[in-house]
Amino acid sequence: MLKISYIMQSYLGSYETQCSSPKAKLIRAVNSVLNQKHENVELVLVSDGCPVTKKIYEIHFKNNPKVKFAYVDKDVNLTLNLKPGERFYRGVPREVGRAIATGNIITYLDTDDYALPTHALTLVRDWTNALSQNKDYLFCINAAWWDHVSIKHQTGDFKHLHPGSKPTKIEGLESEWIISHTLGGKFSLNTNLISHRANLPQGVRWKDETKINEDTAFYARFKATDPHGERTFQIKQPMYVRCHAWDSIAGKPYWDF
């Protein structure tokens, strides 16, 4: 039976695009992992220069054997004194999480999002099926997820509703949600949609980036080792709920639950 390791990078300092109630959402995100219907899971919670995350871990999760913790003491000028337009770097904490993780399959969840109770079960099922067809598969990107129902009224980036998707309630969350999916067969590079085997090729690592999204850079490093996509596959089952989406033009969230 495959073991699933979740890596959750956490920084709860002040920055423009942060969700509301970040402490409560972090606890909710951790519990969504701990409440998976597949029991063979672990969570590696990595605090990125965030003493608040460390305190929450010590109060709520320190005695849970499924939760591991690491504190990455990064440059205070990049983590605690952000200015408008500055980026918060998240590569190194995720690589620290990878070093600690013991699962066969590694996946990721942001602190303001929510893993469905069947998230790990879906990963185990689809990875098992994929590996039975090709034992060399190393990387997977999911092509579907849950967005808030208000997506129906958005334009631009949000023209990616799943055909026939209808508003529905999600266990453990308020309001209604609707399925979105990757457009045009292109891989989405949202961290929450990435899973991979523990034994990626040498040099495929998370790193802090200044000119490119960390997710894009991480996948690009793997893709360079797999130019024809022979070790990559997709999952089209929505497994996680995007609970916070930021409108950079309006300077406010599209939604924040």
PDB file of C-alpha atoms in Angstrom:
ATOM      1  CA  MET A   1       0.000   0.000   0.000  1.00  0.00           C
ATOM      2  CA  LEU A   2       1.444   3.342  -1.038  1.00  0.00           C
ATOM      3  CA  LYS A   3       2.269   5.880   1.640  1.00  0.00           C
ATOM      4  CA  ILE A   4       1.365   9.498   0.848  1.00  0.00           C
ATOM      5  CA  SER A   5       3.460  12.345   2.258  1.00  0.00           C
ATOM      6  CA  TYR A   6       1.910  15.813   2.264  1.00  0.00           C
ATOM      7  CA  ILE A   7       4.246  18.817   2.404  1.00  0.00           C
ATOM      8  CA  MET A   8       2.779  22.081   3.692  1.00  0.00           C
ATOM      9  CA  GLN A   9       4.921  25.218   3.588  1.00  0.00           C
ATOM     10  CA  SER A  10       3.663  27.864   6.010  1.00  0.00           C
ATOM     11  CA  TYR A  11       4.276  31.570   6.401  1.00  0.00           C
ATOM     12  CA  LEU A  12       1.631  33.499   8.367  1.00  0.00           C
ATOM     13  CA  GLY A  13       3.268  36.905   8.349  1.00  0.00           C
ATOM     14  CA  SER A  14       1.725  39.987   6.781  1.00  0.00           C
ATOM     15  CA  TYR A  15       1.585  40.247   2.987  1.00  0.00           C
ATOM     16  CA  GLU A  16      -0.901  41.663   0.519  1.00  0.00           C
ATOM     17  CA  THR A  17      -2.436  38.492  -0.865  1.00  0.00           C
ATOM     18  CA  GLN A  18      -2.772  36.603   2.421  1.00  0.00           C
ATOM     19  CA  CYS A  19      -6.103  34.994   3.195  1.00  0.00           C
ATOM     20  CA  SER A  20      -8.303  36.050   6.081  1.00  0.00           C
ATOM     21  CA  SER A  21      -8.046  34.108   9.377  1.00  0.00           C
ATOM     22  CA  PRO A  22      -4.735  32.455   8.386  1.00  0.00           C
ATOM     23  CA  LYS A  23      -4.283  30.628  11.719  1.00  0.00           C
ATOM     24  CA  ALA A  24      -7.712  29.006  11.506  1.00  0.00           C
ATOM     25  CA  LYS A  25      -7.189  28.098   7.861  1.00  0.00           C
ATOM     26  CA  LEU A  26      -3.809  26.491   8.640  1.00  0.00           C
ATOM     27  CA  ILE A  27      -5.452  24.322  11.311  1.00  0.00           C
ATOM     28  CA  ARG A  28      -8.252  23.450   8.870  1.00  0.00           C
ATOM     29  CA  ALA A  29      -5.744  22.511   6.152  1.00  0.00           C
ATOM     30  CA  VAL A  30      -3.729  20.286   8.510  1.00  0.00           C
ATOM     31  CA  ASN A  31      -6.881  18.565   9.754  1.00  0.00           C
ATOM     32  CA  SER A  32      -8.007  17.941   6.169  1.00  0.00           C
ATOM     33  CA  VAL A  33      -4.838  15.872   5.752  1.00  0.00           C
ATOM     34  CA  LEU A  34      -5.190  14.095   9.086  1.00  0.00           C
ATOM     35  CA  ASN A  35      -8.807  13.188   8.277  1.00  0.00           C
ATOM     36  CA  GLN A  36      -7.966  11.360   5.051  1.00  0.00           C
ATOM     37  CA  LYS A  37      -9.842   8.104   4.472  1.00  0.00           C
ATOM     38  CA  HIS A  38      -6.547   6.533   3.432  1.00  0.00           C
ATOM     39  CA  GLU A  39      -4.747   5.977   6.724  1.00  0.00           C
ATOM     40  CA  ASN A  40      -1.165   5.644   5.487  1.00  0.00           C
ATOM     41  CA  VAL A  41      -0.405   9.356   5.273  1.00  0.00           C
ATOM     42  CA  GLU A  42       1.971  11.798   6.923  1.00  0.00           C
ATOM     43  CA  LEU A  43       2.169  15.577   6.938  1.00  0.00           C
ATOM     44  CA  VAL A  44       5.431  17.511   6.909  1.00  0.00           C
ATOM     45  CA  LEU A  45       4.649  21.024   8.142  1.00  0.00           C
ATOM     46  CA  VAL A  46       7.471  23.415   7.283  1.00  0.00           C
ATOM     47  CA  SER A  47       7.499  26.834   8.925  1.00  0.00           C
ATOM     48  CA  ASP A  48       9.218  29.348   6.677  1.00  0.00           C
ATOM     49  CA  GLY A  49      10.511  31.928   9.140  1.00  0.00           C
ATOM     50  CA  CYS A  50       7.131  31.822  10.876  1.00  0.00           C
ATOM     51  CA  PRO A  51       7.060  31.468  14.695  1.00  0.00           C
ATOM     52  CA  VAL A  52       3.240  31.497  14.596  1.00  0.00           C
ATOM     53  CA  THR A  53       3.239  28.229  12.648  1.00  0.00           C
ATOM     54  CA  LYS A  54       5.623  26.705  15.182  1.00  0.00           C
ATOM     55  CA  LYS A  55       3.333  27.707  18.041  1.00  0.00           C
ATOM     56  CA  ILE A  56       0.259  26.268  16.327  1.00  0.00           C
ATOM     57  CA  TYR A  57       2.126  23.006  15.726  1.00  0.00           C
ATOM     58  CA  GLU A  58       3.198  22.770  19.369  1.00  0.00           C
ATOM     59  CA  ILE A  59      -0.306  23.476  20.683  1.00  0.00           C
ATOM     60  CA  HIS A  60      -2.382  21.390  18.280  1.00  0.00           C
ATOM     61  CA  PHE A  61      -0.288  18.778  16.481  1.00  0.00           C
ATOM     62  CA  LYS A  62       2.978  18.053  18.280  1.00  0.00           C
ATOM     63  CA  ASN A  63       1.714  14.798  19.767  1.00  0.00           C
ATOM     64  CA  ASN A  64       0.236  13.500  16.518  1.00  0.00           C
ATOM     65  CA  PRO A  65       2.600  10.855  15.076  1.00  0.00           C
ATOM     66  CA  LYS A  66       1.412  11.655  11.542  1.00  0.00           C
ATOM     67  CA  VAL A  67       2.735  15.229  11.718  1.00  0.00           C
ATOM     68  CA  LYS A  68       6.404  16.128  11.327  1.00  0.00           C
ATOM     69  CA  PHE A  69       7.698  19.675  11.726  1.00  0.00           C
ATOM     70  CA  ALA A  70      10.640  21.717  10.456  1.00  0.00           C
ATOM     71  CA  TYR A  71      11.553  25.365  10.945  1.00  0.00           C
ATOM     72  CA  VAL A  72      13.465  27.065   8.145  1.00  0.00           C
ATOM     73  CA  ASP A  73      15.062  30.236   9.490  1.00  0.00           C
ATOM     74  CA  LYS A  74      15.227  32.324   6.332  1.00  0.00           C
ATOM     75  CA  ASP A  75      16.389  35.872   5.635  1.00  0.00           C
ATOM     76  CA  VAL A  76      14.202  38.108   7.793  1.00  0.00           C
ATOM     77  CA  ASN A  77      14.204  40.760   5.059  1.00  0.00           C
ATOM     78  CA  LEU A  78      12.437  38.332   2.735  1.00  0.00           C
ATOM     79  CA  THR A  79      10.006  36.891   5.230  1.00  0.00           C
ATOM     80  CA  LEU A  80       8.969  39.420   7.863  1.00  0.00           C
ATOM     81  CA  ASN A  81       9.367  42.822   6.185  1.00  0.00           C
ATOM     82  CA  LEU A  82       7.718  42.366   2.821  1.00  0.00           C
ATOM     83  CA  LYS A  83       6.956  45.467   0.805  1.00  0.00           C
ATOM     84  CA  PRO A  84       4.306  45.854  -1.928  1.00  0.00           C
ATOM     85  CA  GLY A  85       5.422  44.017  -5.036  1.00  0.00           C
ATOM     86  CA  GLU A  86       7.968  41.829  -3.239  1.00  0.00           C
ATOM     87  CA  ARG A  87       7.721  38.059  -3.630  1.00  0.00           C
ATOM     88  CA  PHE A  88       7.773  35.551  -0.847  1.00  0.00           C
ATOM     89  CA  TYR A  89      10.109  32.678  -1.667  1.00  0.00           C
ATOM     90  CA  ARG A  90       8.850  29.162  -1.047  1.00  0.00           C
ATOM     91  CA  GLY A  91      11.244  26.795  -2.782  1.00  0.00           C
ATOM     92  CA  VAL A  92      13.662  25.939   0.012  1.00  0.00           C
ATOM     93  CA  PRO A  93      10.998  24.997   2.618  1.00  0.00           C
ATOM     94  CA  ARG A  94       9.433  22.550   0.204  1.00  0.00           C
ATOM     95  CA  GLU A  95      12.802  20.968  -0.452  1.00  0.00           C
ATOM     96  CA  VAL A  96      13.326  20.644   3.312  1.00  0.00           C
ATOM     97  CA  GLY A  97       9.946  18.924   3.469  1.00  0.00           C
ATOM     98  CA  ARG A  98      10.992  16.510   0.739  1.00  0.00           C
ATOM     99  CA  ALA A  99      14.122  15.608   2.697  1.00  0.00           C
ATOM    100  CA  ILE A 100      12.003  14.719   5.730  1.00  0.00           C
ATOM    101  CA  ALA A 101       9.144  12.959   3.959  1.00  0.00           C
ATOM    102  CA  THR A 102       9.093   9.153   4.037  1.00  0.00           C
ATOM    103  CA  GLY A 103       6.199   8.425   1.672  1.00  0.00           C
ATOM    104  CA  ASN A 104       6.324   6.640  -1.676  1.00  0.00           C
ATOM    105  CA  ILE A 105       4.350   9.504  -3.203  1.00  0.00           C
ATOM    106  CA  ILE A 106       4.809  13.163  -2.252  1.00  0.00           C
ATOM    107  CA  THR A 107       2.100  15.766  -2.706  1.00  0.00           C
ATOM    108  CA  TYR A 108       1.528  19.335  -1.534  1.00  0.00           C
ATOM    109  CA  LEU A 109      -1.174  21.476   0.069  1.00  0.00           C
ATOM    110  CA  ASP A 110      -1.205  25.210   0.740  1.00  0.00           C
ATOM    111  CA  THR A 111      -2.166  26.386   4.214  1.00  0.00           C
ATOM    112  CA  ASP A 112      -5.257  28.255   2.984  1.00  0.00           C
ATOM    113  CA  ASP A 113      -6.724  25.339   1.008  1.00  0.00           C
ATOM    114  CA  TYR A 114      -8.491  22.067   1.769  1.00  0.00           C
ATOM    115  CA  ALA A 115      -7.875  18.451   0.764  1.00  0.00           C
ATOM    116  CA  LEU A 116     -11.013  16.405   0.191  1.00  0.00           C
ATOM    117  CA  PRO A 117     -11.278  13.347   2.493  1.00  0.00           C
ATOM    118  CA  THR A 118     -10.681  11.124  -0.558  1.00  0.00           C
ATOM    119  CA  HIS A 119      -7.574  13.028  -1.725  1.00  0.00           C
ATOM    120  CA  ALA A 120      -5.062  10.372  -0.641  1.00  0.00           C
ATOM    121  CA  LEU A 121      -7.314   7.512  -1.738  1.00  0.00           C
ATOM    122  CA  THR A 122      -7.496   9.019  -5.226  1.00  0.00           C
ATOM    123  CA  LEU A 123      -3.719   9.426  -5.363  1.00  0.00           C
ATOM    124  CA  VAL A 124      -3.162   5.825  -4.257  1.00  0.00           C
ATOM    125  CA  ARG A 125      -5.688   4.475  -6.758  1.00  0.00           C
ATOM    126  CA  ASP A 126      -4.471   6.456  -9.745  1.00  0.00           C
ATOM    127  CA  TRP A 127      -0.759   6.123  -8.998  1.00  0.00           C
ATOM    128  CA  THR A 128      -1.183   2.360  -8.527  1.00  0.00           C
ATOM    129  CA  ASN A 129      -3.046   2.076 -11.842  1.00  0.00           C
ATOM    130  CA  ALA A 130      -0.497   4.250 -13.628  1.00  0.00           C
ATOM    131  CA  LEU A 131       2.501   2.326 -12.277  1.00  0.00           C
ATOM    132  CA  SER A 132       0.910  -0.973 -13.292  1.00  0.00           C
ATOM    133  CA  GLN A 133       0.985   0.333 -16.873  1.00  0.00           C
ATOM    134  CA  ASN A 134       4.355   2.083 -16.698  1.00  0.00           C
ATOM    135  CA  LYS A 135       6.672   1.434 -13.761  1.00  0.00           C
ATOM    136  CA  ASP A 136       8.800   4.422 -14.813  1.00  0.00           C
ATOM    137  CA  TYR A 137       6.178   7.084 -14.069  1.00  0.00           C
ATOM    138  CA  LEU A 138       7.687   9.652 -11.708  1.00  0.00           C
ATOM    139  CA  PHE A 139       5.537  12.791 -11.940  1.00  0.00           C
ATOM    140  CA  CYS A 140       1.821  13.552 -11.994  1.00  0.00           C
ATOM    141  CA  ILE A 141      -0.158  16.758 -12.375  1.00  0.00           C
ATOM    142  CA  ASN A 142      -3.847  16.805 -11.589  1.00  0.00           C
ATOM    143  CA  ALA A 143      -6.062  18.523 -14.165  1.00  0.00           C
ATOM    144  CA  ALA A 144      -9.120  19.316 -12.019  1.00  0.00           C
ATOM    145  CA  TRP A 145      -9.946  21.008  -8.723  1.00  0.00           C
ATOM    146  CA  TRP A 146     -12.773  22.806  -6.912  1.00  0.00           C
ATOM    147  CA  ASP A 147     -13.230  26.586  -7.142  1.00  0.00           C
ATOM    148  CA  HIS A 148     -15.864  28.756  -5.493  1.00  0.00           C
ATOM    149  CA  VAL A 149     -19.178  28.893  -7.353  1.00  0.00           C
ATOM    150  CA  SER A 150     -18.666  32.631  -8.029  1.00  0.00           C
ATOM    151  CA  ILE A 151     -16.259  31.506 -10.736  1.00  0.00           C
ATOM    152  CA  LYS A 152     -19.314  31.306 -13.001  1.00  0.00           C
ATOM    153  CA  HIS A 153     -19.421  35.085 -13.057  1.00  0.00           C
ATOM    154  CA  GLN A 154     -15.726  35.648 -13.706  1.00  0.00           C
ATOM    155  CA  THR A 155     -13.881  36.145 -16.973  1.00  0.00           C
ATOM    156  CA  GLY A 156     -10.299  35.892 -18.141  1.00  0.00           C
ATOM    157  CA  ASP A 157      -8.383  33.387 -16.043  1.00  0.00           C
ATOM    158  CA  PHE A 158     -11.607  31.757 -14.892  1.00  0.00           C
ATOM    159  CA  LYS A 159     -12.934  30.519 -18.224  1.00  0.00           C
ATOM    160  CA  HIS A 160     -12.079  26.953 -17.302  1.00  0.00           C
ATOM    161  CA  LEU A 161     -15.203  25.334 -15.902  1.00  0.00           C
ATOM    162  CA  HIS A 162     -15.431  21.588 -16.211  1.00  0.00           C
ATOM    163  CA  PRO A 163     -18.139  20.710 -18.767  1.00  0.00           C
ATOM    164  CA  GLY A 164     -21.370  20.030 -16.936  1.00  0.00           C
ATOM    165  CA  SER A 165     -20.001  21.108 -13.562  1.00  0.00           C
ATOM    166  CA  LYS A 166     -22.758  22.078 -11.140  1.00  0.00           C
ATOM    167  CA  PRO A 167     -22.575  23.906  -7.807  1.00  0.00           C
ATOM    168  CA  THR A 168     -22.263  21.515  -4.888  1.00  0.00           C
ATOM    169  CA  LYS A 169     -21.580  21.482  -1.166  1.00  0.00           C
ATOM    170  CA  ILE A 170     -18.186  20.223   0.021  1.00  0.00           C
ATOM    171  CA  GLU A 171     -17.946  18.259   3.249  1.00  0.00           C
ATOM    172  CA  GLY A 172     -16.369  20.454   5.918  1.00  0.00           C
ATOM    173  CA  LEU A 173     -16.725  23.735   4.015  1.00  0.00           C
ATOM    174  CA  GLU A 174     -19.361  26.418   3.793  1.00  0.00           C
ATOM    175  CA  SER A 175     -20.909  27.797   0.568  1.00  0.00           C
ATOM    176  CA  GLU A 176     -20.915  26.039  -2.816  1.00  0.00           C
ATOM    177  CA  TRP A 177     -18.114  24.924  -5.121  1.00  0.00           C
ATOM    178  CA  ILE A 178     -17.724  24.066  -8.777  1.00  0.00           C
ATOM    179  CA  ILE A 179     -15.175  21.997 -10.705  1.00  0.00           C
ATOM    180  CA  SER A 180     -12.529  23.750 -12.787  1.00  0.00           C
ATOM    181  CA  HIS A 181      -9.983  22.084 -15.020  1.00  0.00           C
ATOM    182  CA  THR A 182      -6.806  22.793 -16.955  1.00  0.00           C
ATOM    183  CA  LEU A 183      -7.430  24.363 -20.344  1.00  0.00           C
ATOM    184  CA  GLY A 184      -6.137  23.070 -23.651  1.00  0.00           C
ATOM    185  CA  GLY A 185      -4.395  20.011 -22.265  1.00  0.00           C
ATOM    186  CA  LYS A 186      -1.698  22.189 -20.685  1.00  0.00           C
ATOM    187  CA  PHE A 187      -0.389  21.266 -17.265  1.00  0.00           C
ATOM    188  CA  SER A 188      -1.419  23.505 -14.431  1.00  0.00           C
ATOM    189  CA  LEU A 189       1.524  24.426 -12.236  1.00  0.00           C
ATOM    190  CA  ASN A 190      -0.354  25.085  -9.014  1.00  0.00           C
ATOM    191  CA  THR A 191       1.631  23.357  -6.255  1.00  0.00           C
ATOM    192  CA  ASN A 192      -1.535  21.733  -4.898  1.00  0.00           C
ATOM    193  CA  LEU A 193      -1.917  19.838  -8.166  1.00  0.00           C
ATOM    194  CA  ILE A 194       1.551  18.274  -8.148  1.00  0.00           C
ATOM    195  CA  SER A 195       2.420  14.796  -6.915  1.00  0.00           C
ATOM    196  CA  HIS A 196       5.548  12.784  -7.602  1.00  0.00           C
ATOM    197  CA  ARG A 197       7.520   9.766  -6.485  1.00  0.00           C
ATOM    198  CA  ALA A 198      10.163  10.271  -3.850  1.00  0.00           C
ATOM    199  CA  ASN A 199      12.998   9.262  -6.182  1.00  0.00           C
ATOM    200  CA  LEU A 200      13.062  12.106  -8.695  1.00  0.00           C
ATOM    201  CA  PRO A 201      16.177  12.455 -10.880  1.00  0.00           C
ATOM    202  CA  GLN A 202      19.171  14.197  -9.377  1.00  0.00           C
ATOM    203  CA  GLY A 203      18.934  17.958  -9.754  1.00  0.00           C
ATOM    204  CA  VAL A 204      15.116  18.075  -9.731  1.00  0.00           C
ATOM    205  CA  ARG A 205      14.758  20.206  -6.618  1.00  0.00           C
ATOM    206  CA  TRP A 206      12.681  23.033  -5.221  1.00  0.00           C
ATOM    207  CA  LYS A 207      14.649  26.280  -5.178  1.00  0.00           C
ATOM    208  CA  ASP A 208      13.851  29.898  -4.383  1.00  0.00           C
ATOM    209  CA  GLU A 209      13.283  31.860  -7.570  1.00  0.00           C
ATOM    210  CA  THR A 210      13.193  35.576  -8.320  1.00  0.00           C
ATOM    211  CA  LYS A 211      11.927  35.686 -11.911  1.00  0.00           C
ATOM    212  CA  ILE A 212       9.748  32.589 -12.239  1.00  0.00           C
ATOM    213  CA  ASN A 213       7.080  30.853 -10.196  1.00  0.00           C
ATOM    214  CA  GLU A 214       8.575  28.126  -7.964  1.00  0.00           C
ATOM    215  CA  ASP A 215       6.074  25.567  -9.257  1.00  0.00           C
ATOM    216  CA  THR A 216       6.919  26.316 -12.876  1.00  0.00           C
ATOM    217  CA  ALA A 217      10.644  26.075 -12.195  1.00  0.00           C
ATOM    218  CA  PHE A 218      10.305  22.794 -10.279  1.00  0.00           C
ATOM    219  CA  TYR A 219       8.335  21.134 -13.053  1.00  0.00           C
ATOM    220  CA  ALA A 220      10.659  22.579 -15.717  1.00  0.00           C
ATOM    221  CA  ARG A 221      13.600  20.855 -14.027  1.00  0.00           C
ATOM    222  CA  PHE A 222      11.787  17.544 -14.173  1.00  0.00           C
ATOM    223  CA  LYS A 223      10.534  18.092 -17.726  1.00  0.00           C
ATOM    224  CA  ALA A 224      14.131  18.607 -18.857  1.00  0.00           C
ATOM    225  CA  THR A 225      14.744  14.993 -17.805  1.00  0.00           C
ATOM    226  CA  ASP A 226      11.527  13.823 -19.470  1.00  0.00           C
ATOM    227  CA  PRO A 227      11.193  15.837 -22.712  1.00  0.00           C
ATOM    228  CA  HIS A 228       8.707  13.434 -24.311  1.00  0.00           C
ATOM    229  CA  GLY A 229       6.492  13.072 -21.237  1.00  0.00           C
ATOM    230  CA  GLU A 230       7.137   9.342 -20.950  1.00  0.00           C
ATOM    231  CA  ARG A 231       7.399   9.474 -17.152  1.00  0.00           C
ATOM    232  CA  THR A 232       4.551  11.943 -16.583  1.00  0.00           C
ATOM    233  CA  PHE A 233       0.795  11.373 -16.374  1.00  0.00           C
ATOM    234  CA  GLN A 234      -2.351  13.285 -15.413  1.00  0.00           C
ATOM    235  CA  ILE A 235      -5.170  12.744 -12.945  1.00  0.00           C
ATOM    236  CA  LYS A 236      -8.490  14.342 -13.865  1.00  0.00           C
ATOM    237  CA  GLN A 237     -10.309  13.768 -10.570  1.00  0.00           C
ATOM    238  CA  PRO A 238     -10.832  16.941  -8.468  1.00  0.00           C
ATOM    239  CA  MET A 239      -9.184  16.290  -5.095  1.00  0.00           C
ATOM    240  CA  TYR A 240      -8.657  19.653  -3.437  1.00  0.00           C
ATOM    241  CA  VAL A 241     -10.614  22.876  -2.908  1.00  0.00           C
ATOM    242  CA  ARG A 242      -9.001  26.231  -3.689  1.00  0.00           C
ATOM    243  CA  CYS A 243     -10.376  28.281  -0.810  1.00  0.00           C
ATOM    244  CA  HIS A 244      -8.550  31.538  -1.553  1.00  0.00           C
ATOM    245  CA  ALA A 245      -8.061  33.139  -4.971  1.00  0.00           C
ATOM    246  CA  TRP A 246      -6.500  36.570  -5.417  1.00  0.00           C
ATOM    247  CA  ASP A 247      -7.528  39.138  -8.039  1.00  0.00           C
ATOM    248  CA  SER A 248      -4.255  40.994  -8.739  1.00  0.00           C
ATOM    249  CA  ILE A 249      -5.984  43.629 -10.889  1.00  0.00           C
ATOM    250  CA  ALA A 250      -8.639  44.590  -8.357  1.00  0.00           C
ATOM    251  CA  GLY A 251      -6.256  44.052  -5.430  1.00  0.00           C
ATOM    252  CA  LYS A 252      -8.701  41.865  -3.510  1.00  0.00           C
ATOM    253  CA  PRO A 253      -9.718  38.197  -3.328  1.00  0.00           C
ATOM    254  CA  TYR A 254     -12.056  36.672  -5.860  1.00  0.00           C
ATOM    255  CA  TRP A 255     -13.143  34.569  -2.905  1.00  0.00           C
ATOM    256  CA  ASP A 256     -11.821  33.794   0.562  1.00  0.00           C
ATOM    257  CA  PHE A 257     -13.444  30.964   2.545  1.00  0.00           C
TER     258      PHE A 257
END
